[in-house]
Coordinates of C-alpha atoms in Angstrom, one line a residue:
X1 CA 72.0 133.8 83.2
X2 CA 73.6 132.9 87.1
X3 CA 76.8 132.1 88.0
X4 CA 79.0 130.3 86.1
X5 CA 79.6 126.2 86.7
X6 CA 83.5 127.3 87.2
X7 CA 84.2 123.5 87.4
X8 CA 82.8 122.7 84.0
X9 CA 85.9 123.8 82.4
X10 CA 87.9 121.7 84.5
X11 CA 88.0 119.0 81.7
X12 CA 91.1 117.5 79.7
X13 CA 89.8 117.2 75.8
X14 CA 91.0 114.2 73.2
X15 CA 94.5 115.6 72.7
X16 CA 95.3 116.4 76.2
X17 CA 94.5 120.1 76.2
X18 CA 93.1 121.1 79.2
X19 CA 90.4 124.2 79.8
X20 CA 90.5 125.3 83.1
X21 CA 92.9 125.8 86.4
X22 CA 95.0 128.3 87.6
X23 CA 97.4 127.6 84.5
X24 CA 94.6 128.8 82.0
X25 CA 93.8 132.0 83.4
X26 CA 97.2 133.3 83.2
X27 CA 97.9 131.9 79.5
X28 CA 98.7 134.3 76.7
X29 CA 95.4 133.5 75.2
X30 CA 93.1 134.0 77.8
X31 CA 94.6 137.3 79.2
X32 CA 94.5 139.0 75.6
X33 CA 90.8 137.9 75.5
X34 CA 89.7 139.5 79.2
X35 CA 91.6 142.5 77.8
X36 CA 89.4 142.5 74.9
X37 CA 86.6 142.3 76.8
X38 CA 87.6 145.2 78.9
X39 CA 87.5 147.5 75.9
X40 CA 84.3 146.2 74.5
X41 CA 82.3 146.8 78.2
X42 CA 84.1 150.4 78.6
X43 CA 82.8 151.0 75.5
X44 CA 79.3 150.3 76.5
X45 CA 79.6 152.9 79.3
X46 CA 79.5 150.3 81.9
X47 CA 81.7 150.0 84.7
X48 CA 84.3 147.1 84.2
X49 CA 84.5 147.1 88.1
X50 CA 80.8 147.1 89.3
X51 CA 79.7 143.7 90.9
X52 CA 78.4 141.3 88.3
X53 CA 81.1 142.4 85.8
X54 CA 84.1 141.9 87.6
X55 CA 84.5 138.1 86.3
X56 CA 82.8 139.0 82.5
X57 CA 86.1 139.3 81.1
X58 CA 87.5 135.9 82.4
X59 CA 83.9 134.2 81.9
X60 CA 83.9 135.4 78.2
X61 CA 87.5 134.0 77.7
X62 CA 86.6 130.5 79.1
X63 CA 83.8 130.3 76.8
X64 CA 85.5 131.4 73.6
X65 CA 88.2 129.0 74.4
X66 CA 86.0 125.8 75.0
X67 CA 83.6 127.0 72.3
X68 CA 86.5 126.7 70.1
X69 CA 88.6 124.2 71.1
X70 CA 87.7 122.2 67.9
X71 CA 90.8 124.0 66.5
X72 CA 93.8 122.2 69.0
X73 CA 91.8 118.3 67.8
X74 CA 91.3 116.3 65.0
X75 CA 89.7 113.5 64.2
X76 CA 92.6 110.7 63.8
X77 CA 92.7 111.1 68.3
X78 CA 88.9 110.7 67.9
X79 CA 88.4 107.1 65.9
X80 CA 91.8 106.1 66.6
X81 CA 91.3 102.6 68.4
X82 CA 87.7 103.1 67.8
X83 CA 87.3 100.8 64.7
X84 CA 85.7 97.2 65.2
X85 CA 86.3 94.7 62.8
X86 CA 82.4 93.2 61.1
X87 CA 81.9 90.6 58.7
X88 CA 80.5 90.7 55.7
X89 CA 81.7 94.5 54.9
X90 CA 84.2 94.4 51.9
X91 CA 81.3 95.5 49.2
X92 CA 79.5 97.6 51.5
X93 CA 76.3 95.3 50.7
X94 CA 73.9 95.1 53.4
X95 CA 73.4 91.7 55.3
X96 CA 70.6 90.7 57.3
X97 CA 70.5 93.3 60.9
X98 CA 72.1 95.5 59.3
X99 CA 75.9 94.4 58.8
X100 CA 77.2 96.4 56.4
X101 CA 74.2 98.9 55.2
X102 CA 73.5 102.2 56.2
X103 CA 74.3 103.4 59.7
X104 CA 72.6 106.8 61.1
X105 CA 73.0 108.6 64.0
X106 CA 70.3 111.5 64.1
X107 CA 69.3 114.6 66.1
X108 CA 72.9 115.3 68.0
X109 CA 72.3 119.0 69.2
X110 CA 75.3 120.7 68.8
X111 CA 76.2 124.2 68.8
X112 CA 79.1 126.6 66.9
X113 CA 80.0 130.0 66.8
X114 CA 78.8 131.8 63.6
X115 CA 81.9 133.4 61.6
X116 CA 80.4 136.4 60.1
X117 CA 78.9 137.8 63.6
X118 CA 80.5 135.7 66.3
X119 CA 77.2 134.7 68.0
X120 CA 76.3 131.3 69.2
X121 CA 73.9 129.1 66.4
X122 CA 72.2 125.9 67.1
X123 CA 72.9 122.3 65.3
X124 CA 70.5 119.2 64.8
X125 CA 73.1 117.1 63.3
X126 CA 72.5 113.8 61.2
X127 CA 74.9 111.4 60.2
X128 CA 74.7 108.4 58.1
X129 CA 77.9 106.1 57.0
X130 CA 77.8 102.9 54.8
X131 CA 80.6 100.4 56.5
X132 CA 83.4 99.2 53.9
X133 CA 86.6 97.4 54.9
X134 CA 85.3 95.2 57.9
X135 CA 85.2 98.2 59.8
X136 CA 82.3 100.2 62.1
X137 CA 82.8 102.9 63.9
X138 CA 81.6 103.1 67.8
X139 CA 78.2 105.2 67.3
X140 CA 79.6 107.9 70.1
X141 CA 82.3 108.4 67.7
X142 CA 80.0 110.1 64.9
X143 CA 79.0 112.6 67.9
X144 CA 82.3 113.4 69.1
X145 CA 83.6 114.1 65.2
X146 CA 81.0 116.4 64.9
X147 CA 81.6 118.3 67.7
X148 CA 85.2 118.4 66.2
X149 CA 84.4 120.7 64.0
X150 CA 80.9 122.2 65.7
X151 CA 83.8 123.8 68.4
X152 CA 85.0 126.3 65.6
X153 CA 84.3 129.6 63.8
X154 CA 81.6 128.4 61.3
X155 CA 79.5 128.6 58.4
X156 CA 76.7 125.9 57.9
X157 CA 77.8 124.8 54.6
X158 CA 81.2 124.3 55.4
X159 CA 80.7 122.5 59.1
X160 CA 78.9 120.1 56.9
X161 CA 81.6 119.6 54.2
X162 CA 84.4 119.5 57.2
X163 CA 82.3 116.6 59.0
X164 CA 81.9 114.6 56.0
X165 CA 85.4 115.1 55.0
X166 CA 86.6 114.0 58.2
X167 CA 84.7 111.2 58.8
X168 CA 85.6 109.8 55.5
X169 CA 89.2 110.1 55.8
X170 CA 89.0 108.8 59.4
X171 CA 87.0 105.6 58.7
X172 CA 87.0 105.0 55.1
X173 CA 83.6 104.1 54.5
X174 CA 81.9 103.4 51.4
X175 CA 80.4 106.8 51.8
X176 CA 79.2 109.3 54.4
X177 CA 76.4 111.8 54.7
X178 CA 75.5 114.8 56.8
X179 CA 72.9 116.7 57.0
X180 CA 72.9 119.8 59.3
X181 CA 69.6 122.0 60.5
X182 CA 71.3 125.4 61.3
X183 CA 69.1 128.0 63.7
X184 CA 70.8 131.7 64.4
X185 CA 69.5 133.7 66.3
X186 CA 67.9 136.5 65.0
X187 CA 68.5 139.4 67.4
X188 CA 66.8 142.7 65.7
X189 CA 68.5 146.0 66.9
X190 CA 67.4 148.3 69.6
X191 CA 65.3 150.7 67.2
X192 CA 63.9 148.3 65.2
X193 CA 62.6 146.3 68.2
X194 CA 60.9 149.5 69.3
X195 CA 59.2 149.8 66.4
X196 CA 58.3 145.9 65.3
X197 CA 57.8 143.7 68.4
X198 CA 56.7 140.6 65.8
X199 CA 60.4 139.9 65.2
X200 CA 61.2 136.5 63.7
X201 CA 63.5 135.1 66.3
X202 CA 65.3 132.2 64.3
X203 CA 66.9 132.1 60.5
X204 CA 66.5 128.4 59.8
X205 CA 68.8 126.9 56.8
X206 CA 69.7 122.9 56.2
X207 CA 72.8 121.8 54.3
X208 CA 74.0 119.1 53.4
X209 CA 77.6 116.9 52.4
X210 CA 78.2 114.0 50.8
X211 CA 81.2 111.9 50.2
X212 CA 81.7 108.7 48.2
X213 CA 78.6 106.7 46.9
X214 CA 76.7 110.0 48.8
X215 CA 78.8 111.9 46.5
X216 CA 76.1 112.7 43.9
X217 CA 72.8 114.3 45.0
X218 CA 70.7 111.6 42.7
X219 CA 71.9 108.6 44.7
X220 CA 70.0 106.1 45.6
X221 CA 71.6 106.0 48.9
X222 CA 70.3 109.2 49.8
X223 CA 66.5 108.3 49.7
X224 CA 67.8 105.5 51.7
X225 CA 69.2 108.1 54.0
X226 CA 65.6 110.2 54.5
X227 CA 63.9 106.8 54.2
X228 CA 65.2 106.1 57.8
X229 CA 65.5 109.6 59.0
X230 CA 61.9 109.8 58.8
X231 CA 61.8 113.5 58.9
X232 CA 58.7 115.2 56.8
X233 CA 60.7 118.7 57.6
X234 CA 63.9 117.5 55.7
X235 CA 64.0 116.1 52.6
X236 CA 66.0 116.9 49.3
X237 CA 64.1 119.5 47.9
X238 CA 63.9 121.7 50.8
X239 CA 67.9 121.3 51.6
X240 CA 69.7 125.2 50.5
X241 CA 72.3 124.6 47.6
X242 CA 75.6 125.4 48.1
X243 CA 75.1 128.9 46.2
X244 CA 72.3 130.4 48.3
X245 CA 73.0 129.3 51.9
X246 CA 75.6 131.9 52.5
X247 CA 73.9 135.4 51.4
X248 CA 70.3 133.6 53.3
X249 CA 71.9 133.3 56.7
X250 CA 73.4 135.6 59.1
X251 CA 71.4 138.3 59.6
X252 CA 74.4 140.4 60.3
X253 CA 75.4 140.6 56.6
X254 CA 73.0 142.1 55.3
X255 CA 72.9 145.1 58.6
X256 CA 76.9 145.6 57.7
X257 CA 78.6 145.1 55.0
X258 CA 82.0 146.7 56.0
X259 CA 86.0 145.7 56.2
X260 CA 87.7 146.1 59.8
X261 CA 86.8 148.7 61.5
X262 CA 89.6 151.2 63.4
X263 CA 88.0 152.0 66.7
X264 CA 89.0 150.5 70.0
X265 CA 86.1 148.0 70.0
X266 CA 87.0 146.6 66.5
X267 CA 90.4 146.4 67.6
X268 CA 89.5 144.4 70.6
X269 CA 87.4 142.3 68.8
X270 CA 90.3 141.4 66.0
X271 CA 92.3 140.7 69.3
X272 CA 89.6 137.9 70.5
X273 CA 89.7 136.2 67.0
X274 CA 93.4 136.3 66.7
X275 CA 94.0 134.6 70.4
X276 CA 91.3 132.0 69.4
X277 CA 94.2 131.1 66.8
X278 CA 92.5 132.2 63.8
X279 CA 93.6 134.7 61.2
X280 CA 91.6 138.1 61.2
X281 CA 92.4 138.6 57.5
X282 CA 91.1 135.4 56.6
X283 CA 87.9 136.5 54.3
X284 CA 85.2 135.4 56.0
X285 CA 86.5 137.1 59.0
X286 CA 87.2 140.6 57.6
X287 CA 83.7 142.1 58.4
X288 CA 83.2 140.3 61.2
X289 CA 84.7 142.8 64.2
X290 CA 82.7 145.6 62.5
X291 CA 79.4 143.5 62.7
X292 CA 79.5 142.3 66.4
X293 CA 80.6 145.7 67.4
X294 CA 77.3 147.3 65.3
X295 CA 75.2 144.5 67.4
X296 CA 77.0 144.8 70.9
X297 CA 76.1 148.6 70.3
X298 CA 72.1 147.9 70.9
X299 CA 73.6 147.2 74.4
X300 CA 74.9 150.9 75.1
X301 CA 74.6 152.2 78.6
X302 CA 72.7 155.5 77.3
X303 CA 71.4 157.0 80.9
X304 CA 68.7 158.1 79.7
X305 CA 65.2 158.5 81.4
X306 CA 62.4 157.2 80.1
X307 CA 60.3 160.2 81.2
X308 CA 57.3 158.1 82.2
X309 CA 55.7 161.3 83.9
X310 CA 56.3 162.9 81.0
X311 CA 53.4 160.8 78.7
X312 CA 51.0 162.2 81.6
X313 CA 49.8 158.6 82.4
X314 CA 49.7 158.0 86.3
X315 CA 47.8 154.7 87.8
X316 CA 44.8 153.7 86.1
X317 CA 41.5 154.4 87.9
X318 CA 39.1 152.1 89.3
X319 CA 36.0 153.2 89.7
X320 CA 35.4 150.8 93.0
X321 CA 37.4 148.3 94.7
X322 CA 34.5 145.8 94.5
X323 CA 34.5 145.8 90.7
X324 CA 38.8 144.9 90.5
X325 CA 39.8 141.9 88.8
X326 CA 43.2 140.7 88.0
X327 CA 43.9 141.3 84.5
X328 CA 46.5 140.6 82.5
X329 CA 49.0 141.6 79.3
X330 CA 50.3 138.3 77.7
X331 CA 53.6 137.6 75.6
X332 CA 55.1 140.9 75.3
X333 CA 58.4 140.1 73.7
X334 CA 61.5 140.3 75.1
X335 CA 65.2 140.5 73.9
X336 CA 68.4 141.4 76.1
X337 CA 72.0 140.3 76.3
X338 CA 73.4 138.2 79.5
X339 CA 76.0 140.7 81.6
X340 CA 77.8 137.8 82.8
X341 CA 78.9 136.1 79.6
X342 CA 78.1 138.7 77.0
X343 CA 75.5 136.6 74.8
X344 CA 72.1 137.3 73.9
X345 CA 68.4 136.1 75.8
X346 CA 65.3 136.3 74.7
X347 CA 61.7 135.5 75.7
X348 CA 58.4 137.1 76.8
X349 CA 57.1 138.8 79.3
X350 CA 54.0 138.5 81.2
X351 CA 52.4 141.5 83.2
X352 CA 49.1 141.1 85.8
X353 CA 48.0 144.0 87.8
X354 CA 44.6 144.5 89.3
X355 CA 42.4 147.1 87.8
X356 CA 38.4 147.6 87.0
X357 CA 39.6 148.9 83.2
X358 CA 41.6 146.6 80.7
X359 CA 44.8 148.1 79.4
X360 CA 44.0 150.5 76.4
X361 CA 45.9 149.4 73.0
X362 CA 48.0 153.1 73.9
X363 CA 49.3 151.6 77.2
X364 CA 49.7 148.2 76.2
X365 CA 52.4 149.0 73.4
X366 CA 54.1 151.8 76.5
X367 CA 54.5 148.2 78.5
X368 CA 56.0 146.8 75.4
X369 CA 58.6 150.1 75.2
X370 CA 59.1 149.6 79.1
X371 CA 60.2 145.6 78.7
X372 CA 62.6 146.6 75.5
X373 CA 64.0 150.1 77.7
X374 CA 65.0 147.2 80.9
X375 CA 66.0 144.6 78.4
X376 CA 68.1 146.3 75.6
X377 CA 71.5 147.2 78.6
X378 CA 73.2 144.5 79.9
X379 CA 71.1 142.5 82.3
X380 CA 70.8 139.2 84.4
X381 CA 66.7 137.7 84.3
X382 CA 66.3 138.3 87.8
X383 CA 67.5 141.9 87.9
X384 CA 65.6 142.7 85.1
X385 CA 62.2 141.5 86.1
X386 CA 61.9 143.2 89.2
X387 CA 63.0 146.1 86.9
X388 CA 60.0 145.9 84.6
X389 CA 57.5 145.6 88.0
X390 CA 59.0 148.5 89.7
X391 CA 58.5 150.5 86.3
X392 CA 55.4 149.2 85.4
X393 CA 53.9 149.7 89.2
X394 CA 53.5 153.6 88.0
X395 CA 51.8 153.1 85.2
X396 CA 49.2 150.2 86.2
X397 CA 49.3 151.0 90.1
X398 CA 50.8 149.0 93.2
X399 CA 49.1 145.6 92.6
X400 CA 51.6 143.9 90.1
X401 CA 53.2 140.3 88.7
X402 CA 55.8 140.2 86.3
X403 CA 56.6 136.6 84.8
X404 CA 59.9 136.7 82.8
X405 CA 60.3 133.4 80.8
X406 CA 63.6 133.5 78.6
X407 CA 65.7 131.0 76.4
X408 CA 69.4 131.9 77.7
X409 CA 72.3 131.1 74.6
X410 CA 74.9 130.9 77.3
X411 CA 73.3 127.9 78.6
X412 CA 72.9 126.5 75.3
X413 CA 76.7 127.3 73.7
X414 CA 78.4 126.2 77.1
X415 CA 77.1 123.1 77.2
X416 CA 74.9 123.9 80.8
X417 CA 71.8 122.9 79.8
X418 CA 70.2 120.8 76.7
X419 CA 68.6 122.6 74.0
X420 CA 64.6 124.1 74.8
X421 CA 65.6 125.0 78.3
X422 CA 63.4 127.8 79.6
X423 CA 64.2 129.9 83.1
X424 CA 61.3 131.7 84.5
X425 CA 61.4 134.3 86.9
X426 CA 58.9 136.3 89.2
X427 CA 58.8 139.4 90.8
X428 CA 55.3 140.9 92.9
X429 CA 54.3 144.0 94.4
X430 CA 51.1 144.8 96.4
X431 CA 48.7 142.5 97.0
X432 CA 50.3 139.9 94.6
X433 CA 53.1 139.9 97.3
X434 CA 50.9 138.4 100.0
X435 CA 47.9 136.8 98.3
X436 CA 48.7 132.9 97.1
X437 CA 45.2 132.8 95.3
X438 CA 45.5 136.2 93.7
X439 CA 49.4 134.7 92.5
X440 CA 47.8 131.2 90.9
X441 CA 44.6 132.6 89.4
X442 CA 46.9 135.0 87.4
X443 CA 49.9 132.1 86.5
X444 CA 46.7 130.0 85.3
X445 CA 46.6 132.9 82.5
X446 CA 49.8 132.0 81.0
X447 CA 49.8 129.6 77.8
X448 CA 51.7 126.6 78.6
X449 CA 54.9 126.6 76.8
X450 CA 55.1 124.8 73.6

């Protein structure tokens, strides 16, 4: 959603590699990812040279790059010269403030790129660590491990087991947990969308890793670990095992179940992976250009009409000015994929127009087909709510408000905005254009987000 912060990739990571510049755009890397890109929006029908899609393919390359750049760092740069020498830590027995016992570090939001599909998940990271050696780690450190391995191609389980694994080969503790609450997004397809608007929105699965004296799952360290994570959402018994996390979470595996495709967007697609520095042929990889091809399809520049005259619905009567309200149709749900960066938003919609008749239940679920027809194509928020007024004007009459409020996963997997951030957008028509009063009595309509 909006332009892109160019200067945010302007940064110089750990090891020295730096994201950004006149030097990046021309790498290897980044012009076989634009190429990519180029296939994959042709292939949409769209026009790779229309204004808002000019700089898609080198905005789409910068965020791949610094959503993976996990894979050119590693831990020793991290906690190198980050050890403090404590008293008191040789047994790993706790002492009196703490010296010594359990540290934790909860509820880092983090974000990675999900292997199987290539779309953007969420991460509420914990970390706890038990001191050994005379050493403690600075606390910023356990953050910026994380993100070591958050900034890859991932699957819960084993970001988990690759944080706990680095941490304890980095510091040496006595032991170290993690416990990871994974959200993906889950995007339904065009046609199921049309037919279901009550989609789910979120697969939700929390793993866990432990090494050393967290090593066993009946420790006693662990209830120490949930004793100070005070968390009534995550406990033992509700954490996936290791068995049943991987068939439970991307929806995308159970939609395809396919090796690599052979058409021009696969091939693209296997060219993104390989300049990210990974191995298409690598398993967990194999199905993955046929599966985020299958879901950038919902996307497809069709040109079709929706044929609104066609349903033989024009303006709804009134039978006299004097009895108009301003009525409204709440929450109508929205899903739609950012043009500029190529990664999925979603929210609801909310539609006022001025009538003497409510909407019937016939119309109402025509609105719903109207917001899923602007917001399945590649859009920008802004664009597409004056879209849905414009369309919705000939169904409900002149007098219309559309509020747009959407949860954008370009802000979230660029690091733009902190996790929860909403952008709301307006667009009015008729009397809603002029009249202040008639604007706040209808915005006074809208639940207050949660």
């Amino acid at each position: 959603m909006g332009a892109l912060d160019e200067g945010h990739y302007n940064v110089v990571l750990e090891n020295g590699v730096k994201l950004g510049g006149c030097g990046f755009e021309q790498e290897p890397e980044t012009v076989a990812i634009e190429d990519a890109v180029k296939v994959l929006l042709q292939g949409l029908g769209e026009d790779i040279n229309r204004e808002g899609l000019r700089k898609t393919p080198l905005r789409v390359a910068k965020a791949l790059r610094e959503g993976t750049r996990g894979y050119k760092q590693n831990v020793k740069d991290i906690v190198q010269g980050a050890l403090f020498p404590e008293l008191g830590l040789e047994t790993g027995i706790g002492h009196a403030g703490g010296a010594g016992g359990l540290v934790l570090v909860r509820d880092l939001d983090l974000f990675s790129y999900c292997e199987s599909c290539l779309l953007p998940f969420q991460v509420k990271c914990h970390i706890g660590y038990i001191p050994s050696g005379q050493r403690v780690v600075g606390l910023s450190k356990l953050s910026r491990v994380a993100d070591i391995f958050t900034k890859r191609l991932q699957d819960p389980q084993r970001l988990a087991d690759e944080i706990c694994n680095g941490l304890q080969h980095g510091i040496n503790p006595t032991g170290v947990a993690v416990v990871l609450h994974c959200s993906h997004i889950h995007f339904p397809d065009s046609h199921s969308a049309f037919l279901d608007s009550n989609q789910k929105r979120w697969v939700n699965v929390i793993v866990n890793s432990g090494s050393g004296s967290f090593g066993k799952p009946d420790s006693a360290n662990w209830i120490d670990f949930f004793g100070l994570l005070r968390r009534r959402d995550i406990t033992l018994d509700n954490i996936h095992s290791k068995t049943t996390n991987k068939d439970s979470w991307c929806p995308c595996l159970s939609r395809v179940k396919t090796g690599p495709g052979v058409s021009p967007m696969d091939t693209a697609v296997t060219s993104i992976i390989r300049s990210l520095g990974q191995d298409p042929g690598r398993k967990e990889l194999t199905g993955t250009p046929t599966r985020f091809v299958k879901w950038l399809s919902n996307f497809k520049d069709s040109k079709l009409e929706m044929k609104l005259n066609g349903l033989g619905l024009g303006p709804l009567k009134t039978t006299s000015p004097t009895n108009c309200k301003i009525r409204s149709e709440l929450n109508l749900s929205l899903w739609s994929l950012c043009e500029h960066h190529l990664l999925p938003f979603y929210g609801s919609v909310h539609i006022g127009y001025v009538s003497s008749e409510e909407v019937s239940p016939i119309l109402k679920s025509i609105l719903q087909s109207v917001v899923h027809f602007h917001g399945f194509k590649l859009q920008v928020q802004e664009r597409l709510t004056r879209q849905i007024a414009e369309t919705v004007s000939r169904l409900l009459g002149g007098d219309i408000i559309v509020v747009v409020e959407a949860n954008h996963t370009c802000m979230i997997s660029r690091g733009i905005e902190k996790f929860g951030s909403n952008t709301g957008t307006i667009a009015v028509l008729g009397r809603f254009s002029h009249d202040p009063a008639a604007r706040a009595e209808f915005l006074e309509l809208i639940p207050d987000s949660l």
